[in-house]
Structures are given as structure tokens and as C-alpha cells.
């Protein structure tokens, strides 16, 4: 009987892992509204900056309605403000916004929208909606977080862009008020929280150095494109360091290199001169 009891105890199925804590709809909506309102209000700075560099009210509002990615919009008007070529400025904004395509690949599997809904949802795939959506434990709350964040941010961003552009026209010379610095300041405020590890901080620092060095030498807008090379350069160096570290660990002093197994010794202690068989190596 004791043996039977032990066998039953051994064969008992392991308890299932604990389920993740449920997230209430109110908590998801609260977090999504917090992100949407906080970032949406910065559209005022974009409206002021865009009008300050000479874009019309219609052009400024069209950028927020159709592009709807703050970093790219600020990069575009910033390059235009510095006298850059429109095509070069647009290219810089395009490459900066290309990261949203990678967000979309991840969110497509998480949200699971139908093919008819995906083109409309893709317009809201930005940093903030991705962060809120990927933080949810299941598809239902992920859809709720994505929708509330996207809707709040889209409405507020466009309203404050309109107010900012109208206000800039009323103020006149925005540089006299120091509002030309609002765009870069907001961009840095959005970028800083994303630099979470050493590799990202080094890439950002190298990009700043590249811009500062090439700015007096190259046409306006080109230094921004040159700075984009900082990320792959840092990743290449990081990859080489990791491979060198792995190779150094494998060749540490005292480590026995892998090789063919030595033949077993004979009973009298002398080494066996015959060739090691498959059974010896096993």
C-alpha cells in the first residue's frame, strides 16, 4: 500500500500556472485616456511650429490629419524651418516614421482585426497606441486600449494643431516669442523615455554627434539622414562584442577543448594503442 500511494502521488498532474491578474475595463480606459490626453495636447506646439515656418493653416492641419505621427511631423517642419529642401525633409520624416510599420506587424497579431478594418486601424499605429496595446493581457483589453488611445489622441492632436496654427497667426513672429524651440523640446520629451538601455542611449548620442559634425558641412536636412546611420553602426559593434565575449568564455583557462575521446586504458595501466571505437566515444 505505501508503494501504491507513492506511485499515485508521483503521477498526479502538476497544478496549472496561476492566471495573470485580470485588468478591468476602467483601468484600461484610465491608462489610455492618460496617454491620449497628455500627448494629444502637444499638437498645439506642432501647430505653432508649423505655422511659424510658413506653412498655411490648411497644410498644417492636413499634416496632422493624414500623417498623424508627431516625430515625423516635427522633423519635417524642423527641416523646412532650417531652409532644407522639401524632398530631403520629407525623406527624413519618412524614415523616422518607418518604425510604425514594425509596430503594425506586432499589433496585427495582437489585435486580430479583420482585413477590412486593418487599413483604418493602421492609421493609428504609433508609439503611444502600441505601448498601451502591448501592455494588455488579452485581445479584448488590447482592442479597448488601442481604440481609446487612438481615438483620444487623434481628436486632441488635430484640435490642438488647429488651435496652435490659429494662435501662431495671431501672435505674428513666433521666433520673437521663443516658440520656435517648442518643436524640438516636445520631440526630445517624447524621445527621452524611449532610451531605456545603454545601446539605445549610445545610438542617440552618436546620432547627435553626427548631426553636430555634419551640420556646417552638408545641405540642410542631409545631417538628419546621416544621423540615421548611428543605429546600425552601434548594433554592428554590439554584435561583435557579444560574439567576442562568447568566444572568450569558450576559451577560458582550464577549459577542456572538445575533441575525440581517448582510448580506454588497459587493465595493466598502459594506454590502449588501438583506434577508439564508437562504443568508446559514447
mmCIF file of C-alpha atoms in Angstrom:
data_model
loop_
_atom_site.group_PDB
_atom_site.id
_atom_site.type_symbol
_atom_site.label_atom_id
_atom_site.label_comp_id
_atom_site.label_asym_id
_atom_site.label_seq_id
_atom_site.Cartn_x
_atom_site.Cartn_y
_atom_site.Cartn_z
ATOM 1 C CA UNK A 1 0.000 0.000 0.000
ATOM 2 C CA UNK A 2 2.723 2.572 0.738
ATOM 3 C CA UNK A 3 4.210 1.864 -2.703
ATOM 4 C CA UNK A 4 0.805 2.358 -4.377
ATOM 5 C CA UNK A 5 0.354 5.661 -2.530
ATOM 6 C CA UNK A 6 3.758 6.850 -3.685
ATOM 7 C CA UNK A 7 3.001 5.975 -7.318
ATOM 8 C CA UNK A 8 -0.290 7.860 -7.239
ATOM 9 C CA UNK A 9 1.427 10.905 -5.763
ATOM 10 C CA UNK A 10 4.089 10.840 -8.480
ATOM 11 C CA UNK A 11 1.563 10.549 -11.320
ATOM 12 C CA UNK A 12 -0.584 13.426 -10.063
ATOM 13 C CA UNK A 13 -0.769 16.200 -12.652
ATOM 14 C CA UNK A 14 1.125 19.391 -11.903
ATOM 15 C CA UNK A 15 -1.101 22.308 -10.915
ATOM 16 C CA UNK A 16 -1.766 24.789 -13.734
ATOM 17 C CA UNK A 17 0.248 28.010 -13.674
ATOM 18 C CA UNK A 18 -1.504 30.938 -11.988
ATOM 19 C CA UNK A 19 -3.569 33.043 -14.364
ATOM 20 C CA UNK A 20 -2.400 36.617 -14.959
ATOM 21 C CA UNK A 21 -4.301 39.207 -12.936
ATOM 22 C CA UNK A 22 -7.392 40.436 -14.736
ATOM 23 C CA UNK A 23 -7.364 44.025 -15.941
ATOM 24 C CA UNK A 24 -10.627 45.881 -15.567
ATOM 25 C CA UNK A 25 -12.028 47.943 -18.430
ATOM 26 C CA UNK A 26 -11.965 51.031 -16.202
ATOM 27 C CA UNK A 27 -8.223 50.647 -15.627
ATOM 28 C CA UNK A 28 -7.546 50.216 -19.358
ATOM 29 C CA UNK A 29 -9.649 53.268 -20.235
ATOM 30 C CA UNK A 30 -7.969 55.328 -17.498
ATOM 31 C CA UNK A 31 -4.480 54.474 -18.767
ATOM 32 C CA UNK A 32 -5.441 55.029 -22.406
ATOM 33 C CA UNK A 33 -7.021 58.407 -21.653
ATOM 34 C CA UNK A 34 -3.964 59.452 -19.669
ATOM 35 C CA UNK A 35 -1.649 58.747 -22.598
ATOM 36 C CA UNK A 36 -4.008 60.193 -25.201
ATOM 37 C CA UNK A 37 -4.634 63.468 -23.357
ATOM 38 C CA UNK A 38 -1.008 64.035 -22.309
ATOM 39 C CA UNK A 39 0.404 63.544 -25.807
ATOM 40 C CA UNK A 40 -2.569 64.954 -27.692
ATOM 41 C CA UNK A 41 -2.132 68.379 -26.109
ATOM 42 C CA UNK A 42 1.352 68.659 -27.628
ATOM 43 C CA UNK A 43 -0.305 69.086 -31.021
ATOM 44 C CA UNK A 44 -0.541 72.764 -30.033
ATOM 45 C CA UNK A 45 3.255 73.006 -30.225
ATOM 46 C CA UNK A 46 3.223 71.427 -33.676
ATOM 47 C CA UNK A 47 0.578 73.846 -34.915
ATOM 48 C CA UNK A 48 2.584 76.818 -33.667
ATOM 49 C CA UNK A 49 5.831 75.493 -35.132
ATOM 50 C CA UNK A 50 4.322 74.592 -38.480
ATOM 51 C CA UNK A 51 2.644 77.980 -38.898
ATOM 52 C CA UNK A 52 5.819 79.667 -37.729
ATOM 53 C CA UNK A 53 7.888 78.150 -40.544
ATOM 54 C CA UNK A 54 5.439 79.390 -43.135
ATOM 55 C CA UNK A 55 3.042 76.505 -43.727
ATOM 56 C CA UNK A 56 -0.561 77.547 -44.214
ATOM 57 C CA UNK A 57 -3.407 76.591 -41.895
ATOM 58 C CA UNK A 58 -4.640 74.022 -44.410
ATOM 59 C CA UNK A 59 -1.191 72.473 -44.868
ATOM 60 C CA UNK A 60 -0.645 72.289 -41.116
ATOM 61 C CA UNK A 61 -3.981 70.629 -40.409
ATOM 62 C CA UNK A 62 -3.570 68.252 -43.360
ATOM 63 C CA UNK A 63 -0.263 67.027 -41.935
ATOM 64 C CA UNK A 64 -1.870 66.158 -38.607
ATOM 65 C CA UNK A 65 -4.916 64.567 -40.222
ATOM 66 C CA UNK A 66 -3.070 62.475 -42.818
ATOM 67 C CA UNK A 67 0.396 61.830 -41.380
ATOM 68 C CA UNK A 68 -0.522 61.620 -37.669
ATOM 69 C CA UNK A 69 2.883 60.790 -36.267
ATOM 70 C CA UNK A 70 4.340 63.592 -34.187
ATOM 71 C CA UNK A 71 8.037 62.812 -34.544
ATOM 72 C CA UNK A 72 7.865 62.763 -38.348
ATOM 73 C CA UNK A 73 5.767 65.935 -38.447
ATOM 74 C CA UNK A 74 8.215 67.808 -36.214
ATOM 75 C CA UNK A 75 11.160 66.507 -38.258
ATOM 76 C CA UNK A 76 9.520 67.737 -41.470
ATOM 77 C CA UNK A 77 8.757 71.266 -40.298
ATOM 78 C CA UNK A 78 12.095 71.466 -38.495
ATOM 79 C CA UNK A 79 13.985 70.733 -41.718
ATOM 80 C CA UNK A 80 11.842 73.229 -43.627
ATOM 81 C CA UNK A 81 12.432 75.845 -40.940
ATOM 82 C CA UNK A 82 16.178 75.414 -41.364
ATOM 83 C CA UNK A 83 15.836 76.069 -45.114
ATOM 84 C CA UNK A 84 16.046 72.448 -46.199
ATOM 85 C CA UNK A 85 14.849 71.011 -49.481
ATOM 86 C CA UNK A 86 11.233 69.760 -49.206
ATOM 87 C CA UNK A 87 12.141 66.380 -50.685
ATOM 88 C CA UNK A 88 15.014 65.932 -48.245
ATOM 89 C CA UNK A 89 12.782 66.986 -45.365
ATOM 90 C CA UNK A 90 10.091 64.531 -46.493
ATOM 91 C CA UNK A 91 12.663 61.727 -46.793
ATOM 92 C CA UNK A 92 13.839 62.302 -43.234
ATOM 93 C CA UNK A 93 10.260 62.277 -41.957
ATOM 94 C CA UNK A 94 9.547 59.088 -43.923
ATOM 95 C CA UNK A 95 12.472 57.172 -42.464
ATOM 96 C CA UNK A 96 11.585 58.379 -38.983
ATOM 97 C CA UNK A 97 8.018 57.139 -39.375
ATOM 98 C CA UNK A 98 9.045 53.780 -40.858
ATOM 99 C CA UNK A 99 9.224 52.335 -37.340
ATOM 100 C CA UNK A 100 5.405 52.332 -37.260
ATOM 101 C CA UNK A 101 5.434 49.584 -39.892
ATOM 102 C CA UNK A 102 7.234 47.298 -37.441
ATOM 103 C CA UNK A 103 4.717 48.195 -34.734
ATOM 104 C CA UNK A 104 1.988 47.210 -37.166
ATOM 105 C CA UNK A 105 3.432 43.747 -37.723
ATOM 106 C CA UNK A 106 3.273 43.077 -33.982
ATOM 107 C CA UNK A 107 -0.110 44.691 -33.359
ATOM 108 C CA UNK A 108 -1.739 42.847 -36.258
ATOM 109 C CA UNK A 109 -1.361 39.542 -34.403
ATOM 110 C CA UNK A 110 -2.361 41.012 -31.040
ATOM 111 C CA UNK A 111 -5.499 42.850 -32.197
ATOM 112 C CA UNK A 112 -6.649 40.290 -34.786
ATOM 113 C CA UNK A 113 -8.782 42.719 -36.764
ATOM 114 C CA UNK A 114 -10.455 41.665 -39.995
ATOM 115 C CA UNK A 115 -8.841 42.666 -43.286
ATOM 116 C CA UNK A 116 -11.493 45.333 -43.880
ATOM 117 C CA UNK A 117 -10.687 47.061 -40.573
ATOM 118 C CA UNK A 118 -6.880 46.855 -40.758
ATOM 119 C CA UNK A 119 -6.366 49.790 -43.197
ATOM 120 C CA UNK A 120 -8.261 52.129 -40.842
ATOM 121 C CA UNK A 121 -6.555 50.804 -37.702
ATOM 122 C CA UNK A 122 -3.143 51.173 -39.364
ATOM 123 C CA UNK A 123 -3.528 54.979 -39.326
ATOM 124 C CA UNK A 124 -3.496 54.894 -35.506
ATOM 125 C CA UNK A 125 -0.423 52.649 -35.177
ATOM 126 C CA UNK A 126 2.062 54.949 -33.449
ATOM 127 C CA UNK A 127 4.290 54.830 -30.368
ATOM 128 C CA UNK A 128 1.571 55.590 -27.838
ATOM 129 C CA UNK A 129 -1.115 53.200 -29.115
ATOM 130 C CA UNK A 130 1.459 50.425 -29.430
ATOM 131 C CA UNK A 131 2.657 50.918 -25.847
ATOM 132 C CA UNK A 132 -0.869 50.805 -24.389
ATOM 133 C CA UNK A 133 -1.985 47.859 -26.552
ATOM 134 C CA UNK A 134 1.016 45.624 -25.901
ATOM 135 C CA UNK A 135 0.676 46.169 -22.142
ATOM 136 C CA UNK A 136 -2.724 44.406 -22.050
ATOM 137 C CA UNK A 137 -3.037 40.720 -21.075
ATOM 138 C CA UNK A 138 -5.636 39.642 -23.662
ATOM 139 C CA UNK A 139 -7.122 40.575 -27.031
ATOM 140 C CA UNK A 140 -10.286 42.190 -25.654
ATOM 141 C CA UNK A 141 -8.481 44.684 -23.430
ATOM 142 C CA UNK A 142 -5.829 45.207 -26.137
ATOM 143 C CA UNK A 143 -8.532 46.303 -28.574
ATOM 144 C CA UNK A 144 -10.086 48.528 -25.911
ATOM 145 C CA UNK A 145 -6.760 50.189 -25.085
ATOM 146 C CA UNK A 146 -5.870 50.652 -28.766
ATOM 147 C CA UNK A 147 -9.239 52.192 -29.617
ATOM 148 C CA UNK A 148 -9.441 54.598 -26.663
ATOM 149 C CA UNK A 149 -5.833 55.724 -27.025
ATOM 150 C CA UNK A 150 -6.059 56.167 -30.781
ATOM 151 C CA UNK A 151 -9.376 57.999 -30.718
ATOM 152 C CA UNK A 152 -8.403 60.339 -27.865
ATOM 153 C CA UNK A 153 -5.015 61.112 -29.313
ATOM 154 C CA UNK A 154 -6.263 61.618 -32.875
ATOM 155 C CA UNK A 155 -9.049 64.016 -31.863
ATOM 156 C CA UNK A 156 -6.959 66.042 -29.417
ATOM 157 C CA UNK A 157 -3.877 66.144 -31.648
ATOM 158 C CA UNK A 158 -5.854 67.588 -34.549
ATOM 159 C CA UNK A 159 -7.840 70.046 -32.415
ATOM 160 C CA UNK A 160 -4.750 71.408 -30.686
ATOM 161 C CA UNK A 161 -2.934 71.589 -34.037
ATOM 162 C CA UNK A 162 -5.727 73.816 -35.321
ATOM 163 C CA UNK A 163 -5.640 75.987 -32.195
ATOM 164 C CA UNK A 164 -1.858 76.260 -32.337
ATOM 165 C CA UNK A 165 -1.826 77.258 -36.002
ATOM 166 C CA UNK A 166 -4.514 79.886 -35.446
ATOM 167 C CA UNK A 167 -2.691 81.173 -32.376
ATOM 168 C CA UNK A 168 0.592 81.436 -34.259
ATOM 169 C CA UNK A 169 -1.062 83.561 -36.938
ATOM 170 C CA UNK A 170 -2.422 85.866 -34.227
ATOM 171 C CA UNK A 171 0.947 86.116 -32.489
ATOM 172 C CA UNK A 172 2.833 87.027 -35.647
ATOM 173 C CA UNK A 173 6.559 86.295 -35.397
ATOM 174 C CA UNK A 174 6.776 83.065 -33.354
ATOM 175 C CA UNK A 175 10.558 83.339 -33.058
ATOM 176 C CA UNK A 176 10.144 86.579 -31.136
ATOM 177 C CA UNK A 177 8.118 84.622 -28.544
ATOM 178 C CA UNK A 178 10.648 81.798 -28.478
ATOM 179 C CA UNK A 179 8.046 79.334 -29.759
ATOM 180 C CA UNK A 180 10.388 78.045 -32.472
ATOM 181 C CA UNK A 181 12.043 75.975 -29.729
ATOM 182 C CA UNK A 182 8.746 74.286 -28.808
ATOM 183 C CA UNK A 183 9.016 71.662 -31.542
ATOM 184 C CA UNK A 184 12.477 70.335 -30.682
ATOM 185 C CA UNK A 185 11.616 70.465 -26.974
ATOM 186 C CA UNK A 186 8.497 68.332 -27.416
ATOM 187 C CA UNK A 187 10.383 65.930 -29.691
ATOM 188 C CA UNK A 188 13.072 65.415 -27.051
ATOM 189 C CA UNK A 189 10.392 64.946 -24.377
ATOM 190 C CA UNK A 190 8.826 62.170 -26.468
ATOM 191 C CA UNK A 191 12.169 60.560 -27.290
ATOM 192 C CA UNK A 192 13.843 60.577 -23.857
ATOM 193 C CA UNK A 193 11.597 57.947 -22.154
ATOM 194 C CA UNK A 194 12.261 55.515 -25.013
ATOM 195 C CA UNK A 195 16.029 55.402 -24.357
ATOM 196 C CA UNK A 196 15.884 52.603 -21.779
ATOM 197 C CA UNK A 197 19.225 50.803 -22.157
ATOM 198 C CA UNK A 198 22.863 51.602 -22.878
ATOM 199 C CA UNK A 199 22.723 50.612 -26.561
ATOM 200 C CA UNK A 200 19.825 52.990 -27.249
ATOM 201 C CA UNK A 201 21.497 55.842 -25.361
ATOM 202 C CA UNK A 202 24.782 55.312 -27.216
ATOM 203 C CA UNK A 203 22.951 55.281 -30.571
ATOM 204 C CA UNK A 204 21.160 58.526 -29.676
ATOM 205 C CA UNK A 205 24.397 60.149 -28.533
ATOM 206 C CA UNK A 206 26.222 59.101 -31.709
ATOM 207 C CA UNK A 207 23.353 60.480 -33.812
ATOM 208 C CA UNK A 208 23.680 63.835 -32.047
ATOM 209 C CA UNK A 209 27.443 63.876 -32.710
ATOM 210 C CA UNK A 210 26.913 63.065 -36.407
ATOM 211 C CA UNK A 211 24.399 65.906 -36.752
ATOM 212 C CA UNK A 212 26.642 68.400 -34.978
ATOM 213 C CA UNK A 213 29.665 67.461 -37.107
ATOM 214 C CA UNK A 214 27.916 67.390 -40.495
ATOM 215 C CA UNK A 215 25.562 70.332 -39.946
ATOM 216 C CA UNK A 216 28.068 73.030 -41.020
ATOM 217 C CA UNK A 217 29.254 70.944 -43.991
ATOM 218 C CA UNK A 218 26.179 69.443 -45.675
ATOM 219 C CA UNK A 219 22.900 70.872 -47.034
ATOM 220 C CA UNK A 220 20.052 71.249 -44.565
ATOM 221 C CA UNK A 221 18.182 68.007 -43.974
ATOM 222 C CA UNK A 222 21.046 65.720 -45.021
ATOM 223 C CA UNK A 223 22.598 65.618 -41.497
ATOM 224 C CA UNK A 224 19.349 64.091 -40.204
ATOM 225 C CA UNK A 225 19.664 61.288 -42.756
ATOM 226 C CA UNK A 226 23.336 60.799 -41.871
ATOM 227 C CA UNK A 227 22.441 60.510 -38.183
ATOM 228 C CA UNK A 228 20.205 57.528 -39.000
ATOM 229 C CA UNK A 229 23.405 55.529 -39.596
ATOM 230 C CA UNK A 230 24.124 55.677 -35.864
ATOM 231 C CA UNK A 231 21.679 52.860 -35.037
ATOM 232 C CA UNK A 232 23.103 50.177 -37.419
ATOM 233 C CA UNK A 233 26.666 51.217 -36.532
ATOM 234 C CA UNK A 234 26.017 50.711 -32.811
ATOM 235 C CA UNK A 235 24.246 47.402 -33.447
ATOM 236 C CA UNK A 236 27.194 46.103 -35.507
ATOM 237 C CA UNK A 237 29.657 46.992 -32.729
ATOM 238 C CA UNK A 238 27.353 45.451 -30.121
ATOM 239 C CA UNK A 239 27.090 42.221 -32.134
ATOM 240 C CA UNK A 240 30.877 41.937 -32.496
ATOM 241 C CA UNK A 241 31.347 42.485 -28.760
ATOM 242 C CA UNK A 242 28.835 39.761 -27.912
ATOM 243 C CA UNK A 243 30.472 37.283 -30.306
ATOM 244 C CA UNK A 244 33.924 38.087 -28.886
ATOM 245 C CA UNK A 245 32.569 37.611 -25.355
ATOM 246 C CA UNK A 246 31.095 34.236 -26.248
ATOM 247 C CA UNK A 247 34.368 33.127 -27.868
ATOM 248 C CA UNK A 248 36.346 34.254 -24.796
ATOM 249 C CA UNK A 249 34.051 32.310 -22.485
ATOM 250 C CA UNK A 250 34.534 29.144 -24.543
ATOM 251 C CA UNK A 251 38.371 29.502 -24.370
ATOM 252 C CA UNK A 252 38.740 30.236 -20.652
ATOM 253 C CA UNK A 253 41.908 28.834 -18.916
ATOM 254 C CA UNK A 254 41.292 25.333 -17.613
ATOM 255 C CA UNK A 255 38.553 24.592 -20.085
ATOM 256 C CA UNK A 256 38.963 21.214 -21.796
ATOM 257 C CA UNK A 257 38.697 21.602 -25.549
ATOM 258 C CA UNK A 258 36.327 19.285 -27.255
ATOM 259 C CA UNK A 259 37.994 16.507 -29.233
ATOM 260 C CA UNK A 260 37.991 12.813 -29.920
ATOM 261 C CA UNK A 261 37.715 10.613 -26.866
ATOM 262 C CA UNK A 262 40.935 8.950 -25.649
ATOM 263 C CA UNK A 263 41.064 5.175 -25.875
ATOM 264 C CA UNK A 264 40.450 3.371 -22.579
ATOM 265 C CA UNK A 265 43.470 2.188 -20.585
ATOM 266 C CA UNK A 266 44.278 -1.499 -20.403
ATOM 267 C CA UNK A 267 43.979 -3.356 -17.086
ATOM 268 C CA UNK A 268 47.778 -3.148 -16.578
ATOM 269 C CA UNK A 269 47.668 0.657 -16.754
ATOM 270 C CA UNK A 270 49.258 1.060 -20.203
ATOM 271 C CA UNK A 271 47.336 3.049 -22.770
ATOM 272 C CA UNK A 272 45.494 1.107 -25.416
ATOM 273 C CA UNK A 273 47.063 1.783 -28.813
ATOM 274 C CA UNK A 274 44.069 0.599 -30.809
ATOM 275 C CA UNK A 275 41.800 3.107 -32.505
ATOM 276 C CA UNK A 276 38.854 4.261 -30.352
ATOM 277 C CA UNK A 277 35.612 2.650 -31.424
ATOM 278 C CA UNK A 278 32.122 4.218 -31.482
ATOM 279 C CA UNK A 279 31.341 2.477 -28.184
ATOM 280 C CA UNK A 280 34.442 4.072 -26.562
ATOM 281 C CA UNK A 281 33.350 7.570 -27.600
ATOM 282 C CA UNK A 282 29.830 7.044 -26.223
#
